[in-house]
PDB file of C-alpha atoms (C1' of nucleotides) in Angstrom:
ATOM      1  CA  MET F   8     109.571 123.968 101.774  1.00  0.00           C
ATOM      2  CA  PRO F   9     112.651 122.114 103.637  1.00  0.00           C
ATOM      3  CA  SER F  10     115.403 124.591 104.197  1.00  0.00           C
ATOM      4  CA  ALA F  11     118.112 121.703 103.194  1.00  0.00           C
ATOM      5  CA  ALA F  12     119.449 123.688 100.165  1.00  0.00           C
ATOM      6  CA  THR F  13     121.993 121.607  98.592  1.00  0.00           C
ATOM      7  CA  SER F  14     121.697 117.832  98.090  1.00  0.00           C
ATOM      8  CA  SER F  15     125.287 116.553  99.926  1.00  0.00           C
ATOM      9  CA  ASP F  16     124.303 113.739  98.322  1.00  0.00           C
ATOM     10  CA  VAL F  17     125.217 110.938 101.463  1.00  0.00           C
ATOM     11  CA  THR F  18     124.717 107.948  98.669  1.00  0.00           C
ATOM     12  CA  GLY F  19     127.230 109.310  96.152  1.00  0.00           C
ATOM     13  CA  LEU F  20     124.556 108.125  93.763  1.00  0.00           C
ATOM     14  CA  PRO F  21     124.327 110.006  90.570  1.00  0.00           C
ATOM     15  CA  GLY F  22     121.735 111.853  88.936  1.00  0.00           C
ATOM     16  CA  GLY F  23     118.400 112.927  90.730  1.00  0.00           C
ATOM     17  CA  ASP F  24     117.964 116.580  92.544  1.00  0.00           C
ATOM     18  CA  ARG F  25     117.681 115.140  95.479  1.00  0.00           C
ATOM     19  CA  PHE F  26     118.463 116.949  98.971  1.00  0.00           C
ATOM     20  CA  VAL F  27     118.691 115.812 102.811  1.00  0.00           C
ATOM     21  CA  PRO F  28     116.050 116.772 104.973  1.00  0.00           C
ATOM     22  CA  ASP F  29     116.399 118.342 108.741  1.00  0.00           C
ATOM     23  CA  HIS F  30     114.571 117.356 111.774  1.00  0.00           C
ATOM     24  CA  ALA F  31     112.099 120.399 111.069  1.00  0.00           C
ATOM     25  CA  LEU F  32     110.457 118.731 107.905  1.00  0.00           C
ATOM     26  CA  PHE F  33     109.743 115.890 109.834  1.00  0.00           C
ATOM     27  CA  ALA F  34     107.638 118.133 112.344  1.00  0.00           C
ATOM     28  CA  LEU F  35     104.816 117.875 109.592  1.00  0.00           C
ATOM     29  CA  PRO F  36     101.739 115.351 109.799  1.00  0.00           C
ATOM     30  CA  ALA F  37     102.409 111.894 108.340  1.00  0.00           C
ATOM     31  CA  THR F  38     100.178 112.137 105.706  1.00  0.00           C
ATOM     32  CA  GLU F  39     102.209 115.327 104.454  1.00  0.00           C
ATOM     33  CA  ILE F  40     105.377 113.448 104.959  1.00  0.00           C
ATOM     34  CA  ALA F  41     104.507 110.421 103.902  1.00  0.00           C
ATOM     35  CA  PRO F  42     104.380 111.102  99.828  1.00  0.00           C
ATOM     36  CA  LEU F  43     107.338 113.243 100.498  1.00  0.00           C
ATOM     37  CA  LEU F  44     109.457 110.118 100.727  1.00  0.00           C
ATOM     38  CA  LEU F  45     108.393 108.330  97.978  1.00  0.00           C
ATOM     39  CA  GLY F  46     111.365 107.892  95.602  1.00  0.00           C
ATOM     40  CA  GLY F  47     113.748 109.167  98.534  1.00  0.00           C
ATOM     41  CA  LEU F  48     116.977 107.462  99.099  1.00  0.00           C
ATOM     42  CA  LEU F  49     117.376 105.363 102.552  1.00  0.00           C
ATOM     43  CA  THR F  50     120.476 104.498 103.579  1.00  0.00           C
ATOM     44  CA  HIS F  51     121.700 102.100 106.346  1.00  0.00           C
ATOM     45  CA  GLU F  52     125.194 101.180 107.098  1.00  0.00           C
ATOM     46  CA  THR F  53     126.100  98.487 109.109  1.00  0.00           C
ATOM     47  CA  ASP F  54     129.747  96.412 110.121  1.00  0.00           C
ATOM     48  CA  ALA F  55     129.175  94.491 106.638  1.00  0.00           C
ATOM     49  CA  GLY F  56     129.026  98.065 104.615  1.00  0.00           C
ATOM     50  CA  ALA F  57     125.827 100.208 103.320  1.00  0.00           C
ATOM     51  CA  VAL F  58     122.490  99.236 101.627  1.00  0.00           C
ATOM     52  CA  VAL F  59     121.038 102.396 100.033  1.00  0.00           C
ATOM     53  CA  LEU F  60     116.819 101.732  99.148  1.00  0.00           C
ATOM     54  CA  ARG F  61     115.162 103.687  96.632  1.00  0.00           C
ATOM     55  CA  ILE F  62     111.236 103.810  98.791  1.00  0.00           C
ATOM     56  CA  THR F  63     108.222 102.944  96.743  1.00  0.00           C
ATOM     57  CA  GLU F  64     105.889 103.029  99.151  1.00  0.00           C
ATOM     58  CA  VAL F  65     104.633 104.003 102.472  1.00  0.00           C
ATOM     59  CA  GLU F  66     101.381 104.492 105.040  1.00  0.00           C
ATOM     60  CA  ALA F  67     101.307 107.210 106.960  1.00  0.00           C
ATOM     61  CA  TYR F  68      99.388 106.346 110.725  1.00  0.00           C
ATOM     62  CA  LEU F  69      98.672 109.537 113.235  1.00  0.00           C
ATOM     63  CA  GLY F  70      99.001 109.637 117.113  1.00  0.00           C
ATOM     64  CA  ASP F  71      96.369 112.007 117.496  1.00  0.00           C
ATOM     65  CA  GLY F  72      93.759 109.359 119.024  1.00  0.00           C
ATOM     66  CA  THR F  73      91.423 109.546 115.760  1.00  0.00           C
ATOM     67  CA  ASP F  74      93.434 106.747 113.880  1.00  0.00           C
ATOM     68  CA  PRO F  75      92.252 103.564 115.361  1.00  0.00           C
ATOM     69  CA  GLY F  76      95.507 101.865 112.988  1.00  0.00           C
ATOM     70  CA  SER F  77      98.001 103.821 114.898  1.00  0.00           C
ATOM     71  CA  HIS F  78      99.942 101.712 117.722  1.00  0.00           C
ATOM     72  CA  ALA F  79      99.960 105.188 119.709  1.00  0.00           C
ATOM     73  CA  PHE F  80      95.591 104.707 119.250  1.00  0.00           C
ATOM     74  CA  ARG F  81      95.769 103.861 123.075  1.00  0.00           C
ATOM     75  CA  GLY F  82      98.345 105.905 124.354  1.00  0.00           C
ATOM     76  CA  PRO F  83     101.667 105.647 124.975  1.00  0.00           C
ATOM     77  CA  THR F  84     103.217 102.462 126.155  1.00  0.00           C
ATOM     78  CA  ALA F  85     106.230 100.928 126.386  1.00  0.00           C
ATOM     79  CA  ARG F  86     106.502  99.618 123.116  1.00  0.00           C
ATOM     80  CA  ASN F  87     105.014 103.058 121.148  1.00  0.00           C
ATOM     81  CA  ARG F  88     107.175 105.386 122.991  1.00  0.00           C
ATOM     82  CA  VAL F  89     109.270 106.408 120.491  1.00  0.00           C
ATOM     83  CA  MET F  90     106.416 107.696 118.666  1.00  0.00           C
ATOM     84  CA  TYR F  91     105.840 110.219 120.875  1.00  0.00           C
ATOM     85  CA  GLY F  92     109.611 111.225 121.108  1.00  0.00           C
ATOM     86  CA  PRO F  93     111.216 113.874 118.462  1.00  0.00           C
ATOM     87  CA  PRO F  94     110.661 113.691 114.828  1.00  0.00           C
ATOM     88  CA  GLY F  95     112.781 112.336 112.092  1.00  0.00           C
ATOM     89  CA  HIS F  96     113.829 109.216 114.379  1.00  0.00           C
ATOM     90  CA  VAL F  97     113.068 105.547 113.718  1.00  0.00           C
ATOM     91  CA  TYR F  98     110.244 103.547 115.315  1.00  0.00           C
ATOM     92  CA  VAL F  99     111.234 100.167 115.021  1.00  0.00           C
ATOM     93  CA  TYR F 100     108.393  97.438 116.268  1.00  0.00           C
ATOM     94  CA  PHE F 101     108.120  93.758 116.763  1.00  0.00           C
ATOM     95  CA  SER F 102     105.273  92.358 114.549  1.00  0.00           C
ATOM     96  CA  TYR F 103     103.461  88.822 114.718  1.00  0.00           C
ATOM     97  CA  GLY F 104     106.447  87.632 116.828  1.00  0.00           C
ATOM     98  CA  MET F 105     108.990  87.069 113.896  1.00  0.00           C
ATOM     99  CA  HIS F 106     109.207  90.508 111.952  1.00  0.00           C
ATOM    100  CA  ALA F 107     110.361  93.751 112.683  1.00  0.00           C
ATOM    101  CA  CYS F 108     109.024  96.780 110.864  1.00  0.00           C
ATOM    102  CA  ALA F 109     110.416 100.461 110.642  1.00  0.00           C
ATOM    103  CA  ASN F 110     108.606 103.698 110.475  1.00  0.00           C
ATOM    104  CA  ILE F 111     109.554 107.138 110.768  1.00  0.00           C
ATOM    105  CA  VAL F 112     108.396 109.541 113.456  1.00  0.00           C
ATOM    106  CA  CYS F 113     106.456 112.252 112.036  1.00  0.00           C
ATOM    107  CA  SER F 114     105.010 115.472 113.886  1.00  0.00           C
ATOM    108  CA  PRO F 115     106.104 117.674 116.674  1.00  0.00           C
ATOM    109  CA  ALA F 116     107.261 115.288 119.867  1.00  0.00           C
ATOM    110  CA  GLY F 117     104.203 114.229 121.772  1.00  0.00           C
ATOM    111  CA  ALA F 118     102.208 113.623 118.600  1.00  0.00           C
ATOM    112  CA  ALA F 119     103.029 110.274 118.029  1.00  0.00           C
ATOM    113  CA  SER F 120     102.507 110.142 114.494  1.00  0.00           C
ATOM    114  CA  ALA F 121     104.515 108.011 112.150  1.00  0.00           C
ATOM    115  CA  VAL F 122     105.187 106.798 108.396  1.00  0.00           C
ATOM    116  CA  LEU F 123     105.672 103.018 107.816  1.00  0.00           C
ATOM    117  CA  LEU F 124     108.416 102.100 105.234  1.00  0.00           C
ATOM    118  CA  ARG F 125     106.033  99.438 103.514  1.00  0.00           C
ATOM    119  CA  ALA F 126     108.556  98.723 100.150  1.00  0.00           C
ATOM    120  CA  ALA F 127     111.856  99.885  98.689  1.00  0.00           C
ATOM    121  CA  GLU F 128     113.763  99.117  95.893  1.00  0.00           C
ATOM    122  CA  VAL F 129     117.981  98.100  96.954  1.00  0.00           C
ATOM    123  CA  ILE F 130     119.974  99.650  94.349  1.00  0.00           C
ATOM    124  CA  ARG F 131     122.994 100.343  96.210  1.00  0.00           C
ATOM    125  CA  GLY F 132     123.959  97.119  98.330  1.00  0.00           C
ATOM    126  CA  GLU F 133     122.312  94.373  96.307  1.00  0.00           C
ATOM    127  CA  ALA F 134     124.635  91.545  97.286  1.00  0.00           C
ATOM    128  CA  LEU F 135     124.631  92.348 101.395  1.00  0.00           C
ATOM    129  CA  ALA F 136     120.667  92.388 101.056  1.00  0.00           C
ATOM    130  CA  GLN F 137     121.008  89.055  99.207  1.00  0.00           C
ATOM    131  CA  SER F 138     122.739  88.079 101.506  1.00  0.00           C
ATOM    132  CA  ARG F 139     120.018  88.567 104.528  1.00  0.00           C
ATOM    133  CA  ARG F 140     117.017  88.176 102.511  1.00  0.00           C
ATOM    134  CA  GLY F 141     118.477  84.518 100.182  1.00  0.00           C
ATOM    135  CA  ALA F 142     118.329  84.143  97.008  1.00  0.00           C
ATOM    136  CA  VAL F 143     115.099  86.226  95.845  1.00  0.00           C
ATOM    137  CA  PRO F 144     114.410  88.311  92.556  1.00  0.00           C
ATOM    138  CA  ALA F 145     116.036  91.933  92.983  1.00  0.00           C
ATOM    139  CA  ARG F 146     112.535  93.654  92.720  1.00  0.00           C
ATOM    140  CA  ASP F 147     111.257  91.681  96.120  1.00  0.00           C
ATOM    141  CA  LEU F 148     114.870  92.266  98.307  1.00  0.00           C
ATOM    142  CA  ALA F 149     112.552  94.865 100.184  1.00  0.00           C
ATOM    143  CA  ARG F 150     108.693  94.749  98.667  1.00  0.00           C
ATOM    144  CA  GLY F 151     107.151  94.458 101.968  1.00  0.00           C
ATOM    145  CA  PRO F 152     107.922  96.227 105.760  1.00  0.00           C
ATOM    146  CA  ALA F 153     109.318  93.285 107.117  1.00  0.00           C
ATOM    147  CA  ARG F 154     111.597  92.480 104.439  1.00  0.00           C
ATOM    148  CA  LEU F 155     112.219  95.972 104.082  1.00  0.00           C
ATOM    149  CA  THR F 156     114.257  96.179 107.383  1.00  0.00           C
ATOM    150  CA  VAL F 157     115.449  92.557 106.726  1.00  0.00           C
ATOM    151  CA  ALA F 158     117.401  93.542 103.479  1.00  0.00           C
ATOM    152  CA  ALA F 159     118.491  96.920 104.447  1.00  0.00           C
ATOM    153  CA  GLY F 160     120.017  95.512 108.323  1.00  0.00           C
ATOM    154  CA  ILE F 161     117.853  97.803 110.397  1.00  0.00           C
ATOM    155  CA  ARG F 162     117.458  95.897 113.775  1.00  0.00           C
ATOM    156  CA  LEU F 163     115.177  95.801 116.716  1.00  0.00           C
ATOM    157  CA  ASP F 164     117.789  97.775 118.522  1.00  0.00           C
ATOM    158  CA  GLU F 165     117.882 100.455 116.395  1.00  0.00           C
ATOM    159  CA  ASN F 166     114.444 101.576 117.599  1.00  0.00           C
ATOM    160  CA  GLY F 167     114.692 105.585 118.448  1.00  0.00           C
ATOM    161  CA  ALA F 168     117.411 106.359 116.464  1.00  0.00           C
ATOM    162  CA  ASP F 169     118.234 109.999 114.375  1.00  0.00           C
ATOM    163  CA  LEU F 170     116.953 108.954 110.687  1.00  0.00           C
ATOM    164  CA  LEU F 171     119.247 111.865 110.081  1.00  0.00           C
ATOM    165  CA  ALA F 172     121.978 110.384 111.552  1.00  0.00           C
ATOM    166  CA  ALA F 173     124.627 107.697 110.937  1.00  0.00           C
ATOM    167  CA  PRO F 174     124.150 104.611 110.637  1.00  0.00           C
ATOM    168  CA  PHE F 175     121.157 106.331 108.759  1.00  0.00           C
ATOM    169  CA  GLY F 176     120.848 108.625 106.103  1.00  0.00           C
ATOM    170  CA  LEU F 177     118.013 109.944 104.011  1.00  0.00           C
ATOM    171  CA  GLU F 178     117.676 111.947 100.465  1.00  0.00           C
ATOM    172  CA  LEU F 179     114.685 113.212  99.413  1.00  0.00           C
ATOM    173  CA  GLN F 180     113.634 114.357  95.641  1.00  0.00           C
ATOM    174  CA  ARG F 181     112.823 118.205  95.690  1.00  0.00           C
ATOM    175  CA  ARG F 182     109.905 116.948  93.370  1.00  0.00           C
ATOM    176  CA  PRO F 183     108.789 113.416  94.327  1.00  0.00           C
ATOM    177  CA  PRO F 184     106.568 111.051  92.192  1.00  0.00           C
ATOM    178  CA  GLU F 185     102.915 111.849  92.299  1.00  0.00           C
ATOM    179  CA  PRO F 186     101.889 108.971  94.134  1.00  0.00           C
ATOM    180  CA  ALA F 187      98.686 106.702  94.063  1.00  0.00           C
ATOM    181  CA  THR F 188      97.042 106.296  96.855  1.00  0.00           C
ATOM    182  CA  GLY F 189      94.938 103.815  98.841  1.00  0.00           C
ATOM    183  CA  PRO F 190      93.657 101.967 102.505  1.00  0.00           C
ATOM    184  CA  ARG F 191      96.360 100.675 104.320  1.00  0.00           C
ATOM    185  CA  VAL F 192      97.151  97.345 104.097  1.00  0.00           C
ATOM    186  CA  GLY F 193      96.644  94.771 106.635  1.00  0.00           C
ATOM    187  CA  VAL F 194      94.650  97.397 108.799  1.00  0.00           C
ATOM    188  CA  SER F 195      91.090  96.088 110.175  1.00  0.00           C
ATOM    189  CA  GLY F 196      88.356  97.282 111.867  1.00  0.00           C
ATOM    190  CA  LEU F 197      87.868 101.108 111.382  1.00  0.00           C
ATOM    191  CA  GLY F 198      91.436 101.861 110.663  1.00  0.00           C
ATOM    192  CA  GLY F 199      90.998 100.038 106.893  1.00  0.00           C
ATOM    193  CA  GLY F 200      89.705 100.873 104.178  1.00  0.00           C
ATOM    194  CA  ALA F 201      88.823 103.774 102.179  1.00  0.00           C
ATOM    195  CA  GLY F 202      87.945 105.992 105.400  1.00  0.00           C
ATOM    196  CA  TYR F 203      91.682 106.299 105.857  1.00  0.00           C
ATOM    197  CA  PRO F 204      93.605 106.373 102.360  1.00  0.00           C
ATOM    198  CA  TRP F 205      96.987 107.007 103.686  1.00  0.00           C
ATOM    199  CA  ARG F 206      99.330 104.380 102.141  1.00  0.00           C
ATOM    200  CA  PHE F 207     101.166 106.095  99.181  1.00  0.00           C
ATOM    201  CA  TRP F 208     102.982 104.684  96.087  1.00  0.00           C
ATOM    202  CA  ILE F 209     104.790 104.909  93.139  1.00  0.00           C
ATOM    203  CA  PRO F 210     102.156 103.853  90.652  1.00  0.00           C
ATOM    204  CA  GLY F 211     103.322 101.296  88.456  1.00  0.00           C
ATOM    205  CA  ASP F 212     106.948 100.903  90.294  1.00  0.00           C
ATOM    206  CA  PRO F 213     107.682  97.249  90.006  1.00  0.00           C
ATOM    207  CA  ALA F 214     108.853  97.687  93.928  1.00  0.00           C
ATOM    208  CA  VAL F 215     105.517  98.203  95.722  1.00  0.00           C
ATOM    209  CA  SER F 216     104.619  95.253  97.875  1.00  0.00           C
ATOM    210  CA  ALA F 217     100.643  93.271  96.851  1.00  0.00           C
ATOM    211  CA  TYR F 218      97.854  94.671  98.619  1.00  0.00           C
ATOM    212  CA  ARG F 219      96.315  92.537 101.203  1.00  0.00           C
ATOM    213  CA  ALA F 220      93.254  93.815 102.971  1.00  0.00           C
ATOM    214  CA  ALA F 221      93.295  92.833 106.730  1.00  0.00           C
ATOM    215  CA  THR F 222      92.295  89.123 107.672  1.00  0.00           C
ATOM    216  CA  ARG F 223      91.001  87.392 110.177  1.00  0.00           C
ATOM    217  CA  ARG F 224      91.839  83.892 111.142  1.00  0.00           C
ATOM    218  CA  GLY F 225      88.778  82.710 112.747  1.00  0.00           C
ATOM    219  CA  ALA F 226      88.976  79.474 110.719  1.00  0.00           C
ATOM    220  CA  ARG F 227      93.041  79.250 112.304  1.00  0.00           C
ATOM    221  CA  ALA F 228      94.159  75.928 113.884  1.00  0.00           C
ATOM    222  CA  PRO F 229      93.309  75.557 117.716  1.00  0.00           C
ATOM    223  CA  ARG F 230      96.090  77.713 120.022  1.00  0.00           C
ATOM    224  CA  ARG F 231      98.444  75.456 121.954  1.00  0.00           C
ATOM    225  CA  GLN F 232      96.877  74.242 124.580  1.00  0.00           C
ATOM    226  CA  GLN F 233      98.404  73.885 127.899  1.00  0.00           C
ATOM    227  CA  PRO F 234      98.943  70.071 128.263  1.00  0.00           C
ATOM    228  CA  THR F 235      96.486  68.041 130.125  1.00  0.00           C
ATOM    229  CA  ARG F 236      97.664  65.309 131.942  1.00  0.00           C
ATOM    230  CA  ASP F 237      95.700  62.083 132.533  1.00  0.00           C
TER     231      ASP F 237
ATOM    232  C1'  DT P  15      97.101  86.459 135.230  1.00  0.00           C
ATOM    233  C1'  DT P  16      95.066  84.363 130.820  1.00  0.00           C
ATOM    234  C1'  DC P  17      93.677  84.821 126.437  1.00  0.00           C
ATOM    235  C1'  DC P  18      93.100  86.821 122.059  1.00  0.00           C
ATOM    236  C1'  DT P  19      95.239  89.953 118.649  1.00  0.00           C
ATOM    237  C1'  DG P  20      98.077  91.433 115.143  1.00  0.00           C
ATOM    238  C1'  DA P  21     100.663  97.694 110.452  1.00  0.00           C
ATOM    239  C1'  DT P  22     103.910  89.783 107.777  1.00  0.00           C
ATOM    240  C1'  DT P  23     105.703  86.637 105.779  1.00  0.00           C
ATOM    241  C1'  DG P  24     106.747  82.047 102.886  1.00  0.00           C
ATOM    242  C1'  DA P  25     105.589  77.457 102.247  1.00  0.00           C
ATOM    243  C1'  DC P  26     102.144  75.218 100.605  1.00  0.00           C
ATOM    244  C1'  DT P  27      97.586  73.449  97.924  1.00  0.00           C
TER     245       DT P  27
ATOM    246  C1'  DG R  11      94.125  80.889  97.067  1.00  0.00           C
ATOM    247  C1'  DT R  12      95.036  79.170 102.322  1.00  0.00           C
ATOM    248  C1'  DC R  13      97.420  78.368 106.767  1.00  0.00           C
ATOM    249  C1'  DA R  14     101.058  78.228 110.196  1.00  0.00           C
ATOM    250  C1'  DA R  15     105.118  80.586 112.447  1.00  0.00           C
ATOM    251  C1'  DT R  16     105.556  83.115 116.888  1.00  0.00           C
ATOM    252  C1'  DC R  17     105.535  86.537 120.954  1.00  0.00           C
ATOM    253  C1'  DA R  18     104.691  91.406 123.120  1.00  0.00           C
ATOM    254  C1'  DG R  19     100.759  94.266 123.545  1.00  0.00           C
ATOM    255  C1'  DG R  20      96.561  94.992 125.841  1.00  0.00           C
ATOM    256  C1'  DA R  21      91.705  93.997 126.801  1.00  0.00           C
ATOM    257  C1'  DA R  22      88.785  91.161 130.468  1.00  0.00           C
ATOM    258  C1'  DG R  23      88.516  88.772 134.484  1.00  0.00           C
TER     259       DG R  23
END
DNA sequence: TTCCTGATTGACT
DNA sequence: GTCAATCAGGAAG
């Protein structure tokens, strides 16, 4: 169990038996860290103010070469180098040409495991999150990995930042809720399906993203061709 | 160097 | 339910 003994209450929110984890906790494998994050409070502060999220859904990705769904499956690259760094830091990556998604680096440095933050509930800074996300229902503000980063104001240039130091902050529940588990969302091939039930969420929580299996886009319109001159 | 794929989302039918 | 937007990473040649 983590050594942090007292709840310094970085969020100032009342209630809950919570503690501030230290970096040593994140040296555990991602599959062990992931369920511990459920119900935890993630704070991110910018000049515009702070947003506090209650984490409702996460996914674990291993970097030991056995997880084909992991960005680290093929070894270190410029993009995933943060995954190979010290645990307890934030790995933010650019996805689908338009979205940023946030992970927490787990396991000892070099192991390249991470936990993807898939969904959360905004419990403080709702107006700020609304200003970033537009007029959407409160439960949808951070329901989805890209939505979560937008609502919290997490930027790509914060890739590699320490999750346990400003502008971030994290409090975990001493007794996290019993998680539901299932296949990871959008992970195709061997990395998805029942063989990798490393998606964890709070059962019945409205701020959990909908499951979407990996989709292949074989029927998509032809890609833009180089213009032909004639 | 070229081309395809993807840990997504929101608009549209 | 389907589909397009958009770009970095990585495989293939």
